MMTF fields as JSON, N, C-alpha, C and O atoms, coordinates in Angstrom:
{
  "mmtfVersion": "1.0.0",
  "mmtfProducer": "UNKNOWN",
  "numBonds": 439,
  "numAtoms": 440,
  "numGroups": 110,
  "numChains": 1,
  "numModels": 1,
  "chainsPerModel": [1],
  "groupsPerChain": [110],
  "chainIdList": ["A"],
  "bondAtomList": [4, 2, 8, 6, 12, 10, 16, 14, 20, 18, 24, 22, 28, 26, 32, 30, 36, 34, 40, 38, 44, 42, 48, 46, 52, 50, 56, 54, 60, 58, 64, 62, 68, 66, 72, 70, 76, 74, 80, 78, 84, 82, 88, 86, 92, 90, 96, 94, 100, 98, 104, 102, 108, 106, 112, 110, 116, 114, 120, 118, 124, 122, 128, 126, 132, 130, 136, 134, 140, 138, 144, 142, 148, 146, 152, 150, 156, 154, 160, 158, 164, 162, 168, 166, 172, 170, 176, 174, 180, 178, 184, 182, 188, 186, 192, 190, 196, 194, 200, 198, 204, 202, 208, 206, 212, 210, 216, 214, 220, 218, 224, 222, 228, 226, 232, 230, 236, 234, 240, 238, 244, 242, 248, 246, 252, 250, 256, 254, 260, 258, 264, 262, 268, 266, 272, 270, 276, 274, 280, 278, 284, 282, 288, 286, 292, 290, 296, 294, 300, 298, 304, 302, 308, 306, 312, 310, 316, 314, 320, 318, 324, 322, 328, 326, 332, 330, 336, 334, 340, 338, 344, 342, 348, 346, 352, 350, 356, 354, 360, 358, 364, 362, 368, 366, 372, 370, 376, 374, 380, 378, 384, 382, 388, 386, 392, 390, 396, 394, 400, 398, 404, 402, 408, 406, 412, 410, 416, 414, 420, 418, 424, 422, 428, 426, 432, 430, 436, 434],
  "bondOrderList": [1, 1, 1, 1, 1, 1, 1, 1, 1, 1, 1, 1, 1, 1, 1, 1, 1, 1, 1, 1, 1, 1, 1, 1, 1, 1, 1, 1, 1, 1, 1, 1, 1, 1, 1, 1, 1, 1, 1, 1, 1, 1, 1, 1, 1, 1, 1, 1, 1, 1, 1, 1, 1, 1, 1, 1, 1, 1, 1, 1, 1, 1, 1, 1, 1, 1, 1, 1, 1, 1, 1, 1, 1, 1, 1, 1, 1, 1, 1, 1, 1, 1, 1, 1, 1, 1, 1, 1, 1, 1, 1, 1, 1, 1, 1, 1, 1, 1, 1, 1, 1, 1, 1, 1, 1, 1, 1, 1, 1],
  "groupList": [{"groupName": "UNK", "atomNameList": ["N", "CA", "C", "O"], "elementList": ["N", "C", "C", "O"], "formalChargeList": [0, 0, 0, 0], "bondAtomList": [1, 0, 2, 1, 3, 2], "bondOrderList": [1, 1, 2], "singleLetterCode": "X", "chemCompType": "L-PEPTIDE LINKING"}],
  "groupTypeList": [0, 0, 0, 0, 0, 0, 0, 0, 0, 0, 0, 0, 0, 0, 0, 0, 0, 0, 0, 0, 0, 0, 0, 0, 0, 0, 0, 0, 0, 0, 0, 0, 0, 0, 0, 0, 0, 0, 0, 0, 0, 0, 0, 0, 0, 0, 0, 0, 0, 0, 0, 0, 0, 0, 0, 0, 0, 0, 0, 0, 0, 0, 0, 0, 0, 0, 0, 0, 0, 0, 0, 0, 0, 0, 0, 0, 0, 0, 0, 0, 0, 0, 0, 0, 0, 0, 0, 0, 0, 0, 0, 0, 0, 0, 0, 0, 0, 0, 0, 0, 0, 0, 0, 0, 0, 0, 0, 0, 0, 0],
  "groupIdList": [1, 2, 3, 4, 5, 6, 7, 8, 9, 10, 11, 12, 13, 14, 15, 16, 17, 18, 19, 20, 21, 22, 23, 24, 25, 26, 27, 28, 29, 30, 31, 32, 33, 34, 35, 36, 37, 38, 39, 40, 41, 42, 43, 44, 45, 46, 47, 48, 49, 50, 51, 52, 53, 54, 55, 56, 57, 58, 59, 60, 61, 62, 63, 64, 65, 66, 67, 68, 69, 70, 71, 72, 73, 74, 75, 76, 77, 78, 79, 80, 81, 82, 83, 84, 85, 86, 87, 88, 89, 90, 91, 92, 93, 94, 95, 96, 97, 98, 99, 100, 101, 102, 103, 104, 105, 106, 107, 108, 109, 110],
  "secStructList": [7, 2, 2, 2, 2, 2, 2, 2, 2, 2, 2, 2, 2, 2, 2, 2, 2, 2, 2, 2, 2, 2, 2, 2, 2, 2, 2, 2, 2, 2, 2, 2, 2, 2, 2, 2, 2, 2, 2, 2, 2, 2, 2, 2, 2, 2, 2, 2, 2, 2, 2, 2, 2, 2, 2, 2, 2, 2, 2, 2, 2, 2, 2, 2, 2, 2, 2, 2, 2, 2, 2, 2, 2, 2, 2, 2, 2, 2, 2, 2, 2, 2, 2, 2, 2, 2, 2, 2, 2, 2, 2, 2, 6, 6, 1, 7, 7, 7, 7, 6, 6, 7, 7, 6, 6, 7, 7, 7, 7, 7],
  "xCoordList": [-81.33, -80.203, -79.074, -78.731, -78.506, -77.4, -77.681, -76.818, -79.264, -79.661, -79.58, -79.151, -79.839, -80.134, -78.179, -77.576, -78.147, -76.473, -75.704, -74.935, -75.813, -75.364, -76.327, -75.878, -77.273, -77.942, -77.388, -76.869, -77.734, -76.776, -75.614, -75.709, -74.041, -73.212, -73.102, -72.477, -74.11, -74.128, -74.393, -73.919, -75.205, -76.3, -74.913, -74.563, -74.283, -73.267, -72.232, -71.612, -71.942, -71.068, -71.149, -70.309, -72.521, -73.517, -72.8, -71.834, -74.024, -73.556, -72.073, -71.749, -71.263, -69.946, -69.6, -69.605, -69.423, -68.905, -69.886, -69.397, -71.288, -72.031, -71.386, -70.992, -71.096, -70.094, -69.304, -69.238, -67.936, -66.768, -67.504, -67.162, -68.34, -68.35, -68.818, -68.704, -69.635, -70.111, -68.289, -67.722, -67.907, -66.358, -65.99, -66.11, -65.57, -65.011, -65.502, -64.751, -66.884, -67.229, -67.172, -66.912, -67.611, -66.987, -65.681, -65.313, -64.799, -63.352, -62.65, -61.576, -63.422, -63.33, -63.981, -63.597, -65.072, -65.598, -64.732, -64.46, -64.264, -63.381, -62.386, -62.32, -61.611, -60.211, -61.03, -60.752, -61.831, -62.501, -62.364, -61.953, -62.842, -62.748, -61.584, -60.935, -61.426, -59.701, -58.734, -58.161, -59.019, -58.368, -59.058, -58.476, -60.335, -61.058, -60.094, -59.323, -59.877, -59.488, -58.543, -58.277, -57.696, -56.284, -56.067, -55.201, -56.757, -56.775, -57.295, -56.697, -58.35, -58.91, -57.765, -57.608, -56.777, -55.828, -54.691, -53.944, -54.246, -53.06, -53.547, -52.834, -55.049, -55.576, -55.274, -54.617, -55.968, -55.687, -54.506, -54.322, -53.464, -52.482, -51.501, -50.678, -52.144, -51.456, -51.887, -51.202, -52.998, -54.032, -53.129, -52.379, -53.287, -52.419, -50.665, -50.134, -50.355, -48.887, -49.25, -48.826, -49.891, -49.928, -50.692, -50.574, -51.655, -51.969, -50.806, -51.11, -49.656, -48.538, -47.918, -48.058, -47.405, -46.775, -47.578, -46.976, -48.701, -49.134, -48.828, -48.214, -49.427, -49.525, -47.823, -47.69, -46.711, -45.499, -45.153, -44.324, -45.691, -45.779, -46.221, -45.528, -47.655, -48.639, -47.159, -46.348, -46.875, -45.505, -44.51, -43.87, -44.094, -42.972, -43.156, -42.428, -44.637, -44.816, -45.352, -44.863, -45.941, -46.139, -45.007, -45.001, -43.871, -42.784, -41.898, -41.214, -42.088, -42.137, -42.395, -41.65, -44.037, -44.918, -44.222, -43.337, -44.288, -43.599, -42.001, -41.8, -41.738, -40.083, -40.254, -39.265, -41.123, -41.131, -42.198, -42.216, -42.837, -43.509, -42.824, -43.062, -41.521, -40.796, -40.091, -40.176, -39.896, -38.575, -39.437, -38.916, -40.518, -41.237, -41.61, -42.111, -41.45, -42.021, -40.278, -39.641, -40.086, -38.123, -37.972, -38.031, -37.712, -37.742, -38.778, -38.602, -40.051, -40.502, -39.87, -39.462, -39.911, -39.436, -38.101, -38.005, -36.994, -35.84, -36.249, -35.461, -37.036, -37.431, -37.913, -37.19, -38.966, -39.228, -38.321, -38.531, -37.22, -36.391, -34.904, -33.882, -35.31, -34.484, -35.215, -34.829, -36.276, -37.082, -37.177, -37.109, -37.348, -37.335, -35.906, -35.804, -34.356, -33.413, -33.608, -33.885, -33.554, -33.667, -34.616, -34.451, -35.451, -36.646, -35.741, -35.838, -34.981, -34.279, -32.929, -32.379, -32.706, -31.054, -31.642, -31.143, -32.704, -33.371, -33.653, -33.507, -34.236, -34.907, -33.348, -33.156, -32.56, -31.41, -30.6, -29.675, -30.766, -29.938, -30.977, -30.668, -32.116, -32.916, -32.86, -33.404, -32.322, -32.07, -30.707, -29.78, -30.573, -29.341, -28.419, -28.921, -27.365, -26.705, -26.525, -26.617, -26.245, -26.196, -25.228, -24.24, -25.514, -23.971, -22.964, -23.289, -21.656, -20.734, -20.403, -20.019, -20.779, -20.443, -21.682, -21.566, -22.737, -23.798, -23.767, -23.832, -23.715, -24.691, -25.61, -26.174, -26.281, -27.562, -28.262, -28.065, -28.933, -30.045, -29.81, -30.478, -28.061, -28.189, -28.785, -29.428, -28.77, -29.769, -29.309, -28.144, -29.944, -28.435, -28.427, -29.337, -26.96, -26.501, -27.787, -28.66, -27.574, -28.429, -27.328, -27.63],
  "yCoordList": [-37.262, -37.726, -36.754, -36.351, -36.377, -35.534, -33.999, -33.234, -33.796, -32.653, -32.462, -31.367, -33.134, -34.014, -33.407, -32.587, -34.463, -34.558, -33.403, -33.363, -32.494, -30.854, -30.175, -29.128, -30.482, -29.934, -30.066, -29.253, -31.232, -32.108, -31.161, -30.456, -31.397, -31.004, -29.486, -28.849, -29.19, -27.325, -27.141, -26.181, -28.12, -27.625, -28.098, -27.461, -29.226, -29.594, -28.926, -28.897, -28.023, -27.276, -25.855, -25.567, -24.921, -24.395, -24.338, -23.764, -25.48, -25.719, -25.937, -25.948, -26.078, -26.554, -24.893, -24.383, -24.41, -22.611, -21.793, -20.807, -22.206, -21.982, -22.617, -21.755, -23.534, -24.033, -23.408, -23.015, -23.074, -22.71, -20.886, -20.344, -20.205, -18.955, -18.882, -17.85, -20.186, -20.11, -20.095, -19.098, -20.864, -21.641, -20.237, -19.556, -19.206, -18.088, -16.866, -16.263, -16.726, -16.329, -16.26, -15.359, -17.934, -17.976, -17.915, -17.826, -17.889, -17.357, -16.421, -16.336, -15.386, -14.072, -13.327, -12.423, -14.232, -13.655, -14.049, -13.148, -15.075, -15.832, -14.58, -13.868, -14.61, -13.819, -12.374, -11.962, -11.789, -10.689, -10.424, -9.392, -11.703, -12.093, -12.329, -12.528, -12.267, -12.98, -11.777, -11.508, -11.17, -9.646, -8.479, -7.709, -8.731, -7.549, -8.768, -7.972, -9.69, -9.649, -9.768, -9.747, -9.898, -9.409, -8.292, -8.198, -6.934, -5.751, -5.68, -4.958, -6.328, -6.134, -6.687, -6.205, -7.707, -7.785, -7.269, -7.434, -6.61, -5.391, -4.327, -3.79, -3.906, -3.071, -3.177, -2.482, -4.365, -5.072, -4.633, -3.9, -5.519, -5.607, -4.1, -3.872, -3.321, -2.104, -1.058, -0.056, -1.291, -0.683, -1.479, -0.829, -2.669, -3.481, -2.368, -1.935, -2.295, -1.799, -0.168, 0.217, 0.463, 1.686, 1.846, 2.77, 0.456, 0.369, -0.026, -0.022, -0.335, -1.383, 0.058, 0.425, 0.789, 2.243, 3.295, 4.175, 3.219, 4.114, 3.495, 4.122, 2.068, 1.693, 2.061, 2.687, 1.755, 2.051, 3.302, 3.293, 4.62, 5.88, 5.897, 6.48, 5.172, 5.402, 5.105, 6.03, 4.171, 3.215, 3.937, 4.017, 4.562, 5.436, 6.81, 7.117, 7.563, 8.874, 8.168, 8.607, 7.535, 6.284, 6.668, 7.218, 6.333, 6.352, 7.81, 8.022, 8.334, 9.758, 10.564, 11.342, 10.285, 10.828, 10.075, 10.739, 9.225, 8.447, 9.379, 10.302, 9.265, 9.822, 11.302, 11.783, 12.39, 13.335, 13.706, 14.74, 12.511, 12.814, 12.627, 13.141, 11.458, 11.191, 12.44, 12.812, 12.688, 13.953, 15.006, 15.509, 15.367, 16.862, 16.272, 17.08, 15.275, 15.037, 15.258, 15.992, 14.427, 14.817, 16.279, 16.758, 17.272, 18.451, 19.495, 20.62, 18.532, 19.257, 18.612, 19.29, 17.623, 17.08, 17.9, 18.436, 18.037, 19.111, 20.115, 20.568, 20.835, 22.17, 22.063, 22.551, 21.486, 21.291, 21.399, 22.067, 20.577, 19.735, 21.419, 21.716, 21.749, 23.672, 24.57, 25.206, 24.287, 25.044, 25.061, 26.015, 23.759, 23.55, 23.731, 23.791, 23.847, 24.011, 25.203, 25.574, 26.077, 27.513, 28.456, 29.574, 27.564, 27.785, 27.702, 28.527, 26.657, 26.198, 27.211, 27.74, 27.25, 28.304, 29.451, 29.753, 30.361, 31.37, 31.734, 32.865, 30.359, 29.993, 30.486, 31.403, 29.601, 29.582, 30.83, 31.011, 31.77, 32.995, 33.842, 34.85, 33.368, 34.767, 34.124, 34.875, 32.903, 32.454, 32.937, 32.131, 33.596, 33.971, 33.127, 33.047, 32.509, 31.62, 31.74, 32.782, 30.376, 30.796, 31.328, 31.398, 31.852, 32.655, 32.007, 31.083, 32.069, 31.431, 30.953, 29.87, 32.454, 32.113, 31.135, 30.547, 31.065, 30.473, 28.798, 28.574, 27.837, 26.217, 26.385, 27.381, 25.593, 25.68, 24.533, 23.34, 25.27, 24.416, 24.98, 24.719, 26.208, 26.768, 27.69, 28.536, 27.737, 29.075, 30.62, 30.906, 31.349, 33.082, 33.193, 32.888, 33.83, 34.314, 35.459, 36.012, 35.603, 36.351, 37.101, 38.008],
  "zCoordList": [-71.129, -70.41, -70.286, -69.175, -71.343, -71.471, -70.729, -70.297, -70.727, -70.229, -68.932, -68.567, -68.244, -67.197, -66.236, -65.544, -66.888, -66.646, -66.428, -65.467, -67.175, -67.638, -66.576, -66.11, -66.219, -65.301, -63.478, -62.713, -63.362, -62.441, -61.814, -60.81, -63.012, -63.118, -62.691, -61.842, -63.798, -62.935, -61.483, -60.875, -60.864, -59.732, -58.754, -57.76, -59.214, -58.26, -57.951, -56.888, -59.568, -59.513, -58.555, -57.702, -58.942, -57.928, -56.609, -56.107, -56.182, -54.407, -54.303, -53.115, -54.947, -54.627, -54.498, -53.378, -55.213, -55.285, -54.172, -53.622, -53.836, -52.522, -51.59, -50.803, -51.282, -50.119, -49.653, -48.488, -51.321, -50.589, -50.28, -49.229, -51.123, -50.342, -49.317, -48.656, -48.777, -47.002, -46.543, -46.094, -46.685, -45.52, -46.158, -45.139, -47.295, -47.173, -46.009, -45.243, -46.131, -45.294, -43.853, -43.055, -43.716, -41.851, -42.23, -41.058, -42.749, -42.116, -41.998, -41.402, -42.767, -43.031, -41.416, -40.673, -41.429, -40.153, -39.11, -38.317, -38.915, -38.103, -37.735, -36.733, -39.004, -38.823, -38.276, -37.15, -38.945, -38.171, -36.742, -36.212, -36.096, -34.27, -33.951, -32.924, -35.08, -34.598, -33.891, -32.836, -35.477, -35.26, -33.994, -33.231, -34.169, -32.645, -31.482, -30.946, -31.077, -30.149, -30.134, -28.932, -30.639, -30.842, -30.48, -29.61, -30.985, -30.578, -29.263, -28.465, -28.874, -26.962, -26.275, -25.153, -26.683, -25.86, -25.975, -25.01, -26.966, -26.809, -25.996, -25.148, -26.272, -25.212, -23.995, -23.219, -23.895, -22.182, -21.507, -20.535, -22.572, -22.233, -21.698, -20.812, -22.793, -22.642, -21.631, -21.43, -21.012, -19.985, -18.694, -17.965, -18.574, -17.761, -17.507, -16.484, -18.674, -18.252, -17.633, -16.543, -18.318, -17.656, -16.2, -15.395, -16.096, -14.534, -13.604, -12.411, -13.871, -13.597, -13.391, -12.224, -14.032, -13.768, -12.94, -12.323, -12.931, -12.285, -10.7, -9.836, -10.526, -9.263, -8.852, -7.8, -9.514, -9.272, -8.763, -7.852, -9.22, -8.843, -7.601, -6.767, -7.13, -6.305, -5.553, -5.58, -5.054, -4.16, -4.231, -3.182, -5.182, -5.063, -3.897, -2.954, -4.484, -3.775, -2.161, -1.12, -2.156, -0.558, 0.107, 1.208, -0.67, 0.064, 0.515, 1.517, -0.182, -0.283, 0.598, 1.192, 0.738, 2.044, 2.996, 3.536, 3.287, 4.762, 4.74, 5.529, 4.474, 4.729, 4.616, 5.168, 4.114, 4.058, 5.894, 6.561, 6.114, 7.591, 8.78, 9.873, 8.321, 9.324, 9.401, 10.571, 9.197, 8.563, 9.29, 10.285, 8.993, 9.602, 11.112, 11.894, 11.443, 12.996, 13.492, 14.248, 12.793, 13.499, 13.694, 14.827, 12.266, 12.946, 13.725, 14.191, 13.651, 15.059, 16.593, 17.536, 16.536, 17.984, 18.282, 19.386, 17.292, 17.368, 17.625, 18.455, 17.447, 17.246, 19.121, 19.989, 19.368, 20.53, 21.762, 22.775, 21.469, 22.258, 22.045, 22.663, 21.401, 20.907, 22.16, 23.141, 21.631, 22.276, 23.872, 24.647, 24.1, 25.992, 26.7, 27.925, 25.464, 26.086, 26.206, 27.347, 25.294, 25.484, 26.783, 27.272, 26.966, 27.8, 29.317, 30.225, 29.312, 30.658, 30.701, 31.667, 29.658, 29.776, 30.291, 31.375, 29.834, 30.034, 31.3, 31.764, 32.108, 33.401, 34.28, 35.079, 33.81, 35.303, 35.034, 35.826, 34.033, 33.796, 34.624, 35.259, 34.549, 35.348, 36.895, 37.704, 37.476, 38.915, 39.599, 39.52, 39.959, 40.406, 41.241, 42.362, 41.185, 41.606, 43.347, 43.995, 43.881, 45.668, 45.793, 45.062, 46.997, 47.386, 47.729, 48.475, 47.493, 47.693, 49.369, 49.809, 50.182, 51.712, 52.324, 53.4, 51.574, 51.982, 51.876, 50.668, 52.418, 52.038, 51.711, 52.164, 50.803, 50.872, 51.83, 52.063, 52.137, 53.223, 54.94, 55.94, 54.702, 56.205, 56.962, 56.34, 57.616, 58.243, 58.017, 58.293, 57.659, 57.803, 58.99, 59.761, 59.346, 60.212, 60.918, 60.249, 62.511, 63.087, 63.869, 64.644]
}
């Protein structure tokens, strides 16, 4: 009886200390997962912000290029618009002006 009992007692005692090192275990493992994803989402998170800055750059220099193209078509169209005056000043300096005694459109004198 008493043997019995003491036996019992141990085996209960046993599985009882087998129990709690299973439930230690899964929670150890638990917190384990716990912690890797904890870390995959600071990752995330932190991949997230530097995608968040980069795309900001991308938008910044976007803007950049646009205003740096407007800007070079402007001073070509100036440059152009330089260019065709000069072309025309050039033109009527090499036309020699009508003659003063003349109309234009009259016949010369015979």
């Amino acid at each position: 009886g008493r043997e019995n009992d003491a036996l019992r007692c141990r085996v209960a005692n046993l599985e009882s200390r087998a129990a709690l090192a299973a439930a230690a275990a899964r929670t150890s493992e638990e917190f384990a997962e716990s912690k890797a994803s904890s870390r995959e989402n600071a990752v995330r998170e932190e991949s997230d912000q530097v995608v968040d800055a980069l795309q900001s750059r991308v938008d910044e220099l976007e803007v950049k290029l646009r205003l740096a193209d407007f800007a070079s078509r402007s001073n070509k169209r100036e440059a152009t618009e330089m260019a065709t005056r000069r072309e025309r000043d050039a033109a009527k300096s090499r036309t020699p002006p009508a003659s003063p005694t003349r109309t234009p459109g009259a016949s010369p004198a015979v």
